[in-house]
Coordinates of C-alpha atoms in Angstrom, one line a residue:
Chain A
M1 CA -37.7 -5.0 -18.5
R2 CA -37.6 -4.3 -14.9
E3 CA -37.3 -0.9 -13.3
T4 CA -34.5 -0.4 -10.6
A5 CA -35.6 1.2 -7.3
A6 CA -33.6 4.3 -8.1
E7 CA -35.5 4.7 -11.4
R8 CA -38.9 4.1 -9.8
W9 CA -38.1 6.8 -7.1
S10 CA -36.8 9.3 -9.6
R11 CA -39.9 8.7 -11.8
R12 CA -42.0 9.4 -8.8
V13 CA -40.3 12.5 -7.8
V14 CA -40.1 14.1 -11.4
L15 CA -43.8 13.3 -12.0
T16 CA -44.8 14.7 -8.6
L17 CA -43.0 17.9 -9.3
L18 CA -44.4 18.3 -12.7
T19 CA -47.9 17.6 -11.3
L20 CA -47.5 20.2 -8.5
F21 CA -46.2 22.7 -11.1
T22 CA -49.1 22.0 -13.4
V23 CA -51.9 21.8 -10.9
T24 CA -51.1 25.0 -8.7
P25 CA -52.5 27.6 -11.1
L26 CA -55.5 25.3 -11.9
Y27 CA -56.2 25.0 -8.1
V28 CA -55.9 28.8 -7.6
M29 CA -58.2 29.4 -10.5
L30 CA -60.8 26.9 -9.0
S31 CA -60.7 27.7 -5.4
S32 CA -60.6 31.5 -5.9
A33 CA -63.5 31.4 -8.2
V34 CA -65.6 30.1 -5.3
K35 CA -64.3 32.5 -2.7
P36 CA -66.2 35.4 -1.4
L37 CA -64.7 38.8 -2.2
R38 CA -63.4 39.2 1.3
D39 CA -61.1 36.2 0.8
V40 CA -59.2 37.6 -2.2
Q41 CA -58.6 41.0 -0.7
G42 CA -56.2 40.1 1.9
A43 CA -53.3 37.7 1.9
F44 CA -54.0 34.4 -0.1
T45 CA -55.8 31.7 1.6
W46 CA -55.6 28.1 0.5
L47 CA -59.4 27.4 1.1
P48 CA -62.3 29.7 0.8
T49 CA -63.7 30.7 4.4
R50 CA -67.1 29.6 3.0
P51 CA -67.8 28.4 -0.6
S52 CA -69.6 31.0 -2.5
F53 CA -70.9 31.1 -6.0
Q54 CA -71.5 34.9 -6.0
A55 CA -68.6 35.6 -8.4
F56 CA -70.3 33.6 -11.1
V57 CA -73.3 35.9 -10.7
D58 CA -71.4 39.3 -10.2
M59 CA -69.0 38.8 -13.1
W60 CA -71.7 39.3 -15.7
S61 CA -72.5 42.9 -14.4
T62 CA -69.1 44.2 -13.4
V63 CA -67.9 44.2 -17.0
P64 CA -69.9 43.5 -20.2
L65 CA -68.8 39.9 -20.0
G66 CA -71.8 38.7 -21.8
R67 CA -71.0 40.9 -24.9
Y68 CA -67.5 39.7 -25.0
L69 CA -68.6 36.1 -24.6
V70 CA -71.0 36.5 -27.6
N71 CA -68.4 38.3 -29.8
S72 CA -65.8 35.4 -28.9
L73 CA -68.4 32.7 -29.6
L74 CA -69.5 34.2 -32.9
V75 CA -66.0 34.9 -34.3
S76 CA -64.4 31.7 -33.1
S77 CA -67.4 29.6 -34.3
V78 CA -67.4 31.2 -37.8
A79 CA -63.7 31.2 -38.1
A80 CA -63.5 27.6 -37.3
V81 CA -66.2 26.4 -39.5
V82 CA -64.9 28.4 -42.6
S83 CA -61.3 27.6 -41.9
V84 CA -62.1 23.9 -41.7
A85 CA -64.3 24.0 -45.0
I86 CA -61.4 25.7 -46.8
A87 CA -58.8 23.4 -45.3
I88 CA -60.8 20.3 -46.4
F89 CA -60.7 21.4 -50.1
A90 CA -57.0 22.2 -49.9
A91 CA -56.0 19.2 -48.1
F92 CA -57.9 17.1 -50.8
A93 CA -56.0 18.6 -53.5
V94 CA -52.6 18.3 -51.7
S95 CA -53.5 14.6 -50.8
R96 CA -55.0 13.3 -53.9
Y97 CA -53.5 15.4 -56.8
R98 CA -50.0 15.9 -58.2
F99 CA -49.7 19.4 -59.6
R100 CA -47.1 22.0 -60.3
G101 CA -46.5 24.1 -57.2
R102 CA -47.6 21.5 -54.7
Q103 CA -44.5 21.5 -52.7
V104 CA -44.3 25.3 -52.8
F105 CA -47.8 25.6 -51.5
S106 CA -47.3 23.2 -48.7
V107 CA -44.0 24.8 -47.6
T108 CA -45.2 28.5 -48.0
V109 CA -48.5 27.9 -46.1
L110 CA -46.7 26.2 -43.3
S111 CA -44.0 28.7 -42.9
T112 CA -46.4 31.6 -42.6
Q113 CA -47.2 30.3 -39.2
M114 CA -43.8 30.9 -38.1
F115 CA -43.5 34.5 -38.7
P116 CA -43.9 37.0 -35.9
G117 CA -47.5 38.2 -35.7
I118 CA -46.3 41.7 -35.0
L119 CA -44.8 41.6 -38.5
F120 CA -48.2 41.6 -40.4
L121 CA -50.2 43.2 -37.7
L122 CA -49.1 46.8 -38.4
P123 CA -49.7 46.4 -42.3
L124 CA -52.8 44.3 -41.9
F125 CA -54.2 47.1 -39.5
L126 CA -53.5 49.8 -42.2
I127 CA -54.9 47.6 -45.0
Y128 CA -58.2 47.0 -43.0
V129 CA -58.5 50.7 -42.3
N130 CA -57.8 51.7 -45.9
L131 CA -59.8 49.0 -47.4
G132 CA -62.7 50.2 -45.1
N133 CA -62.3 53.8 -46.2
A134 CA -62.1 52.8 -49.8
T135 CA -65.0 50.3 -50.1
G136 CA -67.1 51.0 -47.0
I137 CA -66.7 47.3 -45.9
E138 CA -66.1 47.4 -42.2
L139 CA -63.0 45.3 -41.6
Y140 CA -61.2 47.2 -38.9
A141 CA -62.8 46.9 -35.4
S142 CA -65.4 44.6 -36.9
R143 CA -66.1 40.9 -36.2
T144 CA -65.8 40.2 -40.0
G145 CA -62.2 41.4 -39.9
L146 CA -61.5 39.3 -37.0
V147 CA -63.0 36.2 -38.5
I148 CA -60.9 36.7 -41.8
T149 CA -57.8 37.1 -39.8
Y150 CA -58.3 34.2 -37.4
L151 CA -59.3 31.5 -39.9
T152 CA -55.8 32.1 -41.6
F153 CA -54.2 31.5 -38.4
S154 CA -55.6 28.0 -38.1
L155 CA -55.4 27.1 -42.0
P156 CA -51.9 25.9 -42.1
F157 CA -51.9 23.4 -39.4
S158 CA -55.5 22.5 -40.4
I159 CA -54.4 21.7 -43.9
W160 CA -51.3 19.9 -42.7
M161 CA -53.2 17.7 -40.3
L162 CA -56.0 16.8 -42.7
V163 CA -53.5 16.0 -45.4
G164 CA -52.1 13.5 -42.9
Y165 CA -55.5 12.1 -42.3
F166 CA -56.5 12.0 -46.0
D167 CA -53.3 10.2 -46.9
S168 CA -53.9 7.4 -44.5
I169 CA -57.3 6.7 -46.3
P170 CA -56.4 4.1 -48.9
R171 CA -56.9 5.3 -52.4
G172 CA -58.5 2.0 -53.4
L173 CA -61.8 3.6 -51.8
D174 CA -61.5 6.6 -54.2
E175 CA -60.9 4.2 -57.2
A176 CA -63.9 2.1 -56.4
A177 CA -66.1 5.2 -56.1
Q178 CA -64.7 6.4 -59.6
V179 CA -65.6 3.1 -61.0
D180 CA -69.2 3.7 -59.8
G181 CA -69.1 7.1 -61.8
A182 CA -68.4 9.4 -58.9
G183 CA -66.7 12.7 -59.7
P184 CA -64.1 14.1 -57.5
M185 CA -66.4 16.2 -55.4
R186 CA -68.5 13.1 -54.6
T187 CA -65.6 11.0 -53.8
L188 CA -64.5 13.8 -51.4
F189 CA -67.9 14.2 -49.7
Q190 CA -69.1 10.6 -49.8
V191 CA -66.0 8.6 -49.4
I192 CA -63.1 10.6 -47.9
L193 CA -64.9 12.7 -45.5
P194 CA -67.0 10.1 -43.7
T195 CA -63.9 8.2 -43.0
A196 CA -62.0 11.3 -41.8
I197 CA -64.7 12.5 -39.4
P198 CA -62.5 12.3 -36.2
G199 CA -59.7 14.4 -38.0
V200 CA -62.2 17.0 -39.1
V201 CA -63.6 17.3 -35.7
A202 CA -60.1 17.5 -34.1
V203 CA -59.1 20.2 -36.6
T204 CA -62.3 22.0 -36.1
V205 CA -61.5 22.3 -32.3
Y206 CA -58.2 23.4 -33.0
A207 CA -59.4 26.1 -35.2
F208 CA -61.8 27.2 -32.6
M209 CA -59.1 27.3 -29.9
T210 CA -56.8 29.3 -31.9
A211 CA -59.4 32.0 -32.4
W212 CA -60.7 31.8 -28.9
G213 CA -57.2 32.3 -27.4
E214 CA -55.8 35.0 -29.8
V215 CA -54.8 38.2 -27.9
L216 CA -52.5 40.4 -30.1
F217 CA -54.8 41.0 -32.9
A218 CA -57.8 41.3 -30.8
S219 CA -56.0 44.1 -28.8
V220 CA -55.7 46.2 -32.0
M221 CA -58.4 45.2 -34.2
T222 CA -61.5 45.5 -31.8
D223 CA -63.3 48.4 -30.4
E224 CA -65.8 48.4 -27.4
N225 CA -68.6 46.7 -29.5
S226 CA -66.5 43.9 -31.2
R227 CA -64.2 43.3 -28.2
T228 CA -63.6 39.6 -27.6
L229 CA -62.9 37.7 -24.1
A230 CA -59.1 37.9 -24.7
V231 CA -59.1 41.7 -24.4
G232 CA -62.1 42.1 -22.2
L233 CA -60.8 39.7 -19.5
Q234 CA -57.5 41.4 -19.5
G235 CA -59.1 44.7 -18.8
Y236 CA -60.9 43.0 -16.1
A237 CA -57.8 41.8 -14.5
T238 CA -56.0 45.2 -14.8
Q239 CA -58.5 47.5 -13.3
Y240 CA -57.5 49.7 -10.3
N241 CA -59.5 47.5 -7.8
V242 CA -59.5 43.8 -9.2
Y243 CA -62.1 41.5 -7.9
W244 CA -59.9 38.4 -8.2
N245 CA -62.7 36.0 -7.4
Q246 CA -64.8 37.3 -10.2
V247 CA -61.7 37.4 -12.7
M248 CA -60.9 33.8 -11.7
A249 CA -64.6 32.7 -12.2
A250 CA -64.6 34.4 -15.6
S251 CA -61.4 32.6 -16.5
L252 CA -62.8 29.3 -15.5
V253 CA -65.9 29.7 -17.5
V254 CA -64.2 30.8 -20.6
S255 CA -61.6 27.9 -20.3
I256 CA -64.0 25.0 -19.7
P257 CA -65.5 24.5 -23.3
V258 CA -62.1 24.6 -25.1
V259 CA -60.3 22.5 -22.5
A260 CA -63.0 19.9 -22.4
G261 CA -63.1 19.8 -26.3
F262 CA -59.2 19.4 -26.4
L263 CA -59.1 16.8 -23.8
M264 CA -61.8 14.7 -25.2
L265 CA -60.1 14.8 -28.6
Q266 CA -56.5 14.6 -27.4
R267 CA -55.8 11.2 -29.0
Y268 CA -56.6 12.5 -32.4
F269 CA -54.3 15.4 -31.9
V270 CA -51.6 13.1 -30.9
A271 CA -52.5 10.8 -34.0
G272 CA -52.2 14.0 -36.2
L273 CA -48.9 15.0 -34.8
T274 CA -47.5 11.4 -35.1
A275 CA -48.6 11.3 -38.8
G276 CA -46.6 14.4 -39.3
A277 CA -43.8 13.5 -37.1
V278 CA -43.0 9.9 -38.7
K279 CA -42.8 11.2 -42.4
Chain B
M1 CA -67.9 23.2 -62.8
V2 CA -64.6 21.7 -64.0
T3 CA -65.0 18.2 -64.9
T4 CA -61.9 16.0 -64.8
T5 CA -61.0 12.6 -66.1
T6 CA -57.9 12.3 -63.9
A7 CA -57.4 9.4 -61.6
P8 CA -56.1 10.2 -58.2
A9 CA -52.3 9.7 -58.0
P10 CA -51.2 6.3 -57.2
A11 CA -50.9 5.3 -53.6
R12 CA -47.7 6.9 -52.2
P13 CA -46.1 7.0 -48.8
S14 CA -45.0 10.4 -48.9
T15 CA -46.2 13.5 -47.2
P16 CA -45.6 17.0 -48.3
G17 CA -42.1 18.3 -47.8
T18 CA -40.3 15.0 -48.7
G19 CA -39.6 16.2 -52.2
R20 CA -40.3 12.7 -53.6
T21 CA -40.9 12.6 -57.4
K22 CA -44.1 11.2 -58.6
K23 CA -44.4 7.7 -59.9
G24 CA -47.5 7.9 -61.8
R25 CA -49.3 10.0 -64.3
L26 CA -49.3 13.8 -63.8
P27 CA -52.7 15.0 -64.2
R28 CA -53.0 18.3 -65.9
S29 CA -56.0 19.5 -64.3
K30 CA -57.3 22.9 -63.1
L31 CA -59.3 21.3 -60.3
P32 CA -56.5 21.1 -57.7
Y33 CA -55.8 24.8 -58.2
L34 CA -59.6 25.6 -57.7
L35 CA -59.6 23.7 -54.6
L36 CA -56.6 25.7 -53.2
L37 CA -57.9 29.1 -54.4
P38 CA -59.8 30.0 -51.2
A39 CA -56.7 29.0 -49.1
I40 CA -54.3 30.9 -51.3
A41 CA -56.5 34.0 -51.5
L42 CA -56.8 34.2 -47.7
E43 CA -53.1 33.7 -47.1
L44 CA -52.3 36.2 -49.7
L45 CA -54.7 38.8 -47.9
V46 CA -53.5 38.1 -44.4
H47 CA -50.0 37.2 -44.6
V48 CA -48.2 37.8 -47.9
V49 CA -49.7 41.1 -49.0
P50 CA -49.2 42.6 -45.6
M51 CA -45.7 41.3 -45.4
V52 CA -44.8 43.0 -48.7
V53 CA -46.7 46.2 -47.5
G54 CA -44.8 46.0 -44.3
V55 CA -41.3 46.0 -46.2
W56 CA -42.6 49.0 -48.2
M57 CA -43.7 50.9 -45.0
S58 CA -40.4 50.3 -43.4
V59 CA -38.8 52.7 -46.0
L60 CA -41.4 55.5 -45.3
E61 CA -41.8 58.1 -42.8
L62 CA -45.2 56.9 -41.5
T63 CA -46.3 58.5 -38.2
Q64 CA -49.8 59.7 -37.0
F65 CA -49.7 62.7 -39.4
Q66 CA -49.6 60.3 -42.4
I67 CA -51.7 57.6 -41.2
R68 CA -55.1 58.7 -42.8
D69 CA -53.5 59.2 -46.3
W70 CA -50.3 57.0 -46.2
S71 CA -49.8 57.2 -49.8
A72 CA -48.5 60.7 -49.1
A73 CA -45.9 59.4 -46.6
P74 CA -42.4 60.6 -47.6
F75 CA -39.8 58.0 -48.7
V76 CA -36.9 58.0 -46.4
G77 CA -35.0 55.2 -47.6
L78 CA -33.0 53.1 -45.1
D79 CA -33.3 55.8 -42.4
N80 CA -35.6 53.8 -40.2
Y81 CA -33.2 50.8 -40.4
K82 CA -30.2 53.1 -39.5
A83 CA -32.1 54.3 -36.5
T84 CA -33.1 50.6 -35.6
L85 CA -29.7 49.2 -35.9
D86 CA -27.7 52.0 -34.5
V87 CA -26.9 50.6 -31.2
N88 CA -25.5 54.1 -29.9
G89 CA -28.8 55.8 -30.8
P90 CA -31.8 55.8 -28.3
V91 CA -33.8 53.5 -30.5
G92 CA -31.1 51.1 -31.4
K93 CA -29.9 51.0 -27.8
E94 CA -33.4 50.0 -26.4
L95 CA -34.0 47.6 -29.1
L96 CA -30.7 45.9 -28.5
H97 CA -31.5 45.6 -24.9
S98 CA -34.8 44.0 -25.8
F99 CA -33.1 41.6 -28.1
W100 CA -30.8 40.3 -25.4
V101 CA -33.7 39.9 -22.8
T102 CA -35.5 37.9 -25.6
V103 CA -32.5 35.7 -26.4
M104 CA -32.1 34.8 -22.6
Y105 CA -35.9 34.2 -22.2
T106 CA -35.9 32.1 -25.3
T107 CA -32.9 29.9 -24.6
L108 CA -34.0 29.3 -21.0
S109 CA -37.7 28.6 -21.9
V110 CA -37.0 26.3 -24.8
G111 CA -34.4 24.4 -22.8
L112 CA -36.6 23.9 -19.7
S113 CA -39.7 23.1 -21.7
W114 CA -38.0 20.6 -23.8
L115 CA -36.4 19.0 -20.6
F116 CA -39.7 18.9 -18.9
G117 CA -41.5 17.4 -21.9
L118 CA -38.8 14.8 -22.6
F119 CA -38.7 13.5 -18.9
A120 CA -42.5 13.5 -18.6
G121 CA -42.6 11.7 -22.0
V122 CA -40.0 9.1 -21.0
Y123 CA -41.5 8.4 -17.5
L124 CA -45.0 8.1 -18.9
Q125 CA -43.9 5.4 -21.6
R126 CA -44.5 2.5 -19.5
P127 CA -48.0 1.8 -18.1
F128 CA -48.8 2.4 -14.4
P129 CA -51.9 3.4 -12.6
G130 CA -53.0 6.8 -13.0
R131 CA -50.9 7.3 -16.2
S132 CA -53.6 8.4 -18.6
L133 CA -54.9 10.8 -15.9
L134 CA -51.4 12.4 -15.6
R135 CA -51.3 12.7 -19.4
T136 CA -54.5 14.5 -19.5
L137 CA -53.4 16.7 -16.6
F138 CA -50.2 17.6 -18.4
L139 CA -52.0 18.6 -21.4
T140 CA -54.3 20.9 -19.7
P141 CA -52.2 24.1 -19.6
Y142 CA -51.7 23.7 -23.5
A143 CA -55.4 23.6 -23.9
L144 CA -56.2 26.6 -21.7
P145 CA -56.9 29.9 -23.4
V146 CA -53.7 31.8 -23.0
Y147 CA -55.2 34.9 -21.4
A148 CA -57.1 32.8 -18.8
A149 CA -53.9 31.0 -17.8
V150 CA -51.7 34.0 -17.7
I151 CA -54.2 36.1 -15.7
T152 CA -54.3 33.4 -13.2
W153 CA -50.5 33.6 -13.0
T154 CA -50.8 37.4 -12.6
F155 CA -52.9 36.7 -9.5
I156 CA -50.4 34.2 -8.1
F157 CA -47.7 36.8 -8.5
Q158 CA -49.6 39.7 -6.8
R159 CA -47.5 41.1 -4.0
D160 CA -50.2 41.3 -1.2
T161 CA -52.7 38.8 -2.4
G162 CA -51.0 36.4 -4.3
L163 CA -50.1 32.7 -3.6
L164 CA -46.3 32.9 -4.3
N165 CA -45.7 35.5 -1.5
E166 CA -48.0 33.7 0.8
L167 CA -45.8 30.5 0.3
L168 CA -42.6 32.5 0.6
T169 CA -43.5 34.2 3.8
T170 CA -45.1 31.3 5.6
T171 CA -42.2 29.1 4.9
G172 CA -39.8 31.9 5.8
L173 CA -37.9 31.9 2.5
A174 CA -38.5 35.6 2.3
D175 CA -39.1 38.2 5.1
D176 CA -40.9 40.7 3.3
R177 CA -43.1 40.4 0.4
P178 CA -41.1 41.0 -3.0
F179 CA -42.5 42.4 -6.0
W180 CA -42.8 39.9 -8.9
L181 CA -44.3 41.9 -11.8
I182 CA -42.0 44.9 -11.7
G183 CA -38.3 45.0 -11.5
G184 CA -35.7 42.4 -11.9
N185 CA -38.1 39.6 -10.7
S186 CA -40.4 40.0 -13.5
F187 CA -38.1 38.3 -15.9
W188 CA -38.2 35.1 -13.8
A189 CA -41.9 35.4 -13.4
L190 CA -42.3 35.7 -17.1
L191 CA -40.1 32.7 -17.7
V192 CA -42.1 30.6 -15.2
V193 CA -45.3 31.3 -17.0
S194 CA -43.8 30.6 -20.4
V195 CA -42.4 27.2 -19.4
W196 CA -45.7 26.3 -17.8
R197 CA -47.5 27.0 -21.1
S198 CA -45.1 25.5 -23.5
W199 CA -43.7 22.3 -21.9
P200 CA -47.0 20.5 -22.5
F201 CA -46.5 21.0 -26.2
A202 CA -43.1 19.6 -26.0
F203 CA -44.5 16.6 -23.9
L204 CA -47.1 16.1 -26.6
C205 CA -44.6 15.9 -29.4
V206 CA -42.3 13.6 -27.5
M207 CA -45.1 11.3 -26.6
A208 CA -46.1 11.1 -30.3
G209 CA -42.4 10.4 -31.1
L210 CA -42.1 7.7 -28.7
Q211 CA -44.9 5.7 -30.0
N212 CA -42.7 4.7 -32.8
V213 CA -39.8 3.3 -30.6
P214 CA -40.0 -0.4 -30.7
S215 CA -40.0 -1.7 -27.0
E216 CA -37.6 -4.5 -28.3
M217 CA -34.9 -1.8 -28.5
Y218 CA -35.2 -1.1 -24.8
E219 CA -35.1 -4.7 -24.0
A220 CA -31.9 -5.2 -26.1
A221 CA -30.4 -2.2 -24.4
A222 CA -31.3 -3.5 -20.9
I223 CA -30.0 -6.9 -21.7
D224 CA -26.6 -5.2 -22.7
G225 CA -26.8 -3.8 -19.2
A226 CA -27.7 -0.3 -20.1
G227 CA -29.1 1.9 -17.4
F228 CA -31.5 4.6 -17.5
W229 CA -29.2 7.3 -18.7
R230 CA -27.5 5.0 -21.3
R231 CA -31.0 3.9 -22.6
L232 CA -31.9 7.6 -22.9
K233 CA -28.7 8.5 -24.7
D234 CA -28.4 5.5 -27.1
V235 CA -32.1 4.5 -27.8
T236 CA -34.6 7.4 -26.7
L237 CA -32.7 10.5 -28.1
P238 CA -31.5 9.0 -31.4
M239 CA -35.0 7.8 -32.1
L240 CA -36.5 11.1 -31.1
R241 CA -34.1 13.1 -33.3
P242 CA -36.5 13.9 -36.2
V243 CA -39.3 15.0 -33.6
N244 CA -36.6 17.1 -31.7
Q245 CA -35.4 19.0 -34.8
V246 CA -38.8 20.3 -35.5
L247 CA -39.9 20.6 -32.0
I248 CA -37.1 22.8 -30.9
L249 CA -37.3 25.0 -33.9
V250 CA -41.1 25.5 -33.4
L251 CA -40.5 26.3 -29.8
F252 CA -37.7 28.7 -30.5
L253 CA -40.0 30.6 -33.1
W254 CA -42.9 30.6 -30.8
T255 CA -41.1 31.8 -27.8
F256 CA -38.9 34.3 -29.6
N257 CA -42.0 35.8 -31.0
D258 CA -44.1 35.5 -27.9
F259 CA -46.3 38.5 -27.3
N260 CA -49.3 37.2 -25.4
T261 CA -47.4 36.0 -22.2
P262 CA -45.8 39.3 -21.4
F263 CA -48.8 41.5 -22.8
V264 CA -51.3 39.7 -20.4
L265 CA -48.8 39.1 -17.5
F266 CA -48.0 42.8 -17.2
G267 CA -51.1 44.3 -18.4
G268 CA -50.0 45.8 -21.8
S269 CA -46.6 47.2 -20.8
A270 CA -43.7 45.1 -19.8
P271 CA -41.0 46.3 -17.3
E272 CA -37.6 46.8 -18.7
Q273 CA -36.3 43.6 -17.5
A274 CA -38.9 41.6 -19.3
D275 CA -39.2 43.8 -22.3
L276 CA -39.5 41.1 -25.1
I277 CA -39.0 42.0 -28.6
S278 CA -42.6 41.6 -29.8
I279 CA -43.9 43.9 -27.0
H280 CA -41.1 46.3 -27.7
I281 CA -42.2 46.6 -31.4
Y282 CA -45.7 46.8 -30.5
R283 CA -45.2 49.7 -28.2
S284 CA -42.7 51.4 -30.5
S285 CA -45.6 51.3 -33.1
F286 CA -48.8 51.7 -31.4
I287 CA -47.9 54.0 -28.4
T288 CA -45.6 56.4 -30.4
W289 CA -47.5 55.8 -33.6
N290 CA -44.4 55.5 -35.6
F291 CA -45.3 52.8 -38.0
G292 CA -42.3 53.2 -40.3
Q293 CA -40.0 52.6 -37.4
G294 CA -42.0 49.6 -36.1
S295 CA -42.0 48.1 -39.6
A296 CA -38.3 48.4 -39.9
M297 CA -37.8 46.5 -36.6
S298 CA -40.3 43.9 -37.8
V299 CA -38.4 43.3 -40.8
A300 CA -35.0 43.2 -39.1
L301 CA -36.6 40.6 -36.7
L302 CA -38.0 38.6 -39.5
L303 CA -34.4 38.5 -41.2
F304 CA -32.9 37.5 -38.0
L305 CA -35.3 34.6 -37.5
L306 CA -34.9 33.5 -41.1
I307 CA -31.1 33.3 -40.8
V308 CA -31.2 31.4 -37.6
T309 CA -33.8 29.0 -39.0
A310 CA -31.7 28.4 -42.1
G311 CA -28.6 28.0 -40.1
Y312 CA -30.3 25.7 -37.7
L313 CA -31.8 23.4 -40.5
L314 CA -28.5 23.4 -42.2
V315 CA -26.5 22.3 -39.1
T316 CA -29.1 19.8 -37.9
N317 CA -29.6 18.3 -41.4
R318 CA -25.8 17.8 -41.9
R319 CA -25.5 16.2 -38.4
R320 CA -28.3 13.8 -39.3
E321 CA -26.5 12.8 -42.5
H322 CA -23.3 12.1 -40.7
A323 CA -24.9 10.4 -37.8

């Protein structure tokens, strides 16, 4: 099929505009991060007067960025690992067993993700405060509370994506393992999981990203000690006198790990979405 | 440990949600429930129980005076709802304003995001040099942590130091530097950021959906003399219908409930012109500490979203059957 000249040009124009739109903020972030402070205090300049990496040094002492980073790393990693572990068992059940309530479970879990966060923010806040007062377990303003909250945010989509992956693994493999005397757990760990590794990795990255980027609950459920990057960086950017070069440097540093992880695994995300979309 | 003698269900092409009946045996085992237990327990704790509590809170007078011992909060019946929905009262009036802002915002953002995603997907269908580079680039905003992305936009929109005003003044499009994060302009600033963040998701879904369109269909349409728009209308869009049905619903719900974008862009408080409903409820609850009122607003929002979702699914499913 040949492309007419008009089509070719409209393709070029549309793609160029979308590229400019996408790239502009990324360029602002990158170029401003390597500007000396003077450059970001006056009118915007396209290029630094001289490239400087001072912002990457200063940002650690202007605000307790190190503490925010450690909090975010801890909360997001634990939430991701636990969430994926739970999702693996749930997806195994949904993919390999027929049981009463299977449909209800799948639909309910997915639909919780569609509800406004603000709806359960207030009650959850009060539940955590009261549970803490009653039992002595710190949930409000603690990293534990954040981990529990965040892992449920990624669970629905993780389960859904893993069911897609597990469904694509032929049941003949399960049956062969069972003939060899393997129980369900051995089937899961020795047959299904090794085959589904790319899916499991993609889901782990997704769960990590979800926790890493969450703002609403972090802004209510944390205090100075448990503050994550989401809240910390925002405070950084709303100070009276904002050091934009440092804020951009910090934004860049906290973005690189998740962006790299996502882009490396993008085809698995597309595969996961396709599996869901063609049903 | 529960031992089970059940064989896995026979191979089946279905995924959850299709409502297909089973063909094989029905294992009566406890194992699946045990496997689901952690997921169910957590969903109960963080989503289901708080939702029930939220409905209960909405019929209480729950302010900072009752917060320490909220079992003592007085029952006020539907008073919170009356105040919420009374469009002549101060609370209801502001909520209604916020609702209309959110409707405008959602309509424009979802429409533009879908359009951008569709065209990017269609134009990246055929191979050309740099195609996978563009695809990766387009997905980057989706991968970026929301606060890092939105903070960068905050910088762009700064009146004196931002890129936008620099661009406007050097090109002569504006004489003096307008404010973007306060006043009427703030709505458009918010919209731009929202589209920037959500169109890559539409692109991702369209791309996934287009992988299932056989290229013979385009060949056949081209032989019939169909131009770009005809192919789009007669081949691409019908083939994308199942993807679009879900995509538009998801985009709608995400955008309507969007809290992060305005919260980070405006630093915690949104100007009146960009006062989205999530921000409005958040401020009604946490700034004034009136949790009963905030809960009533949340429940009303949820009911609205449920009605819209049900109506949407009803209409789109019927249209799909007739098509």
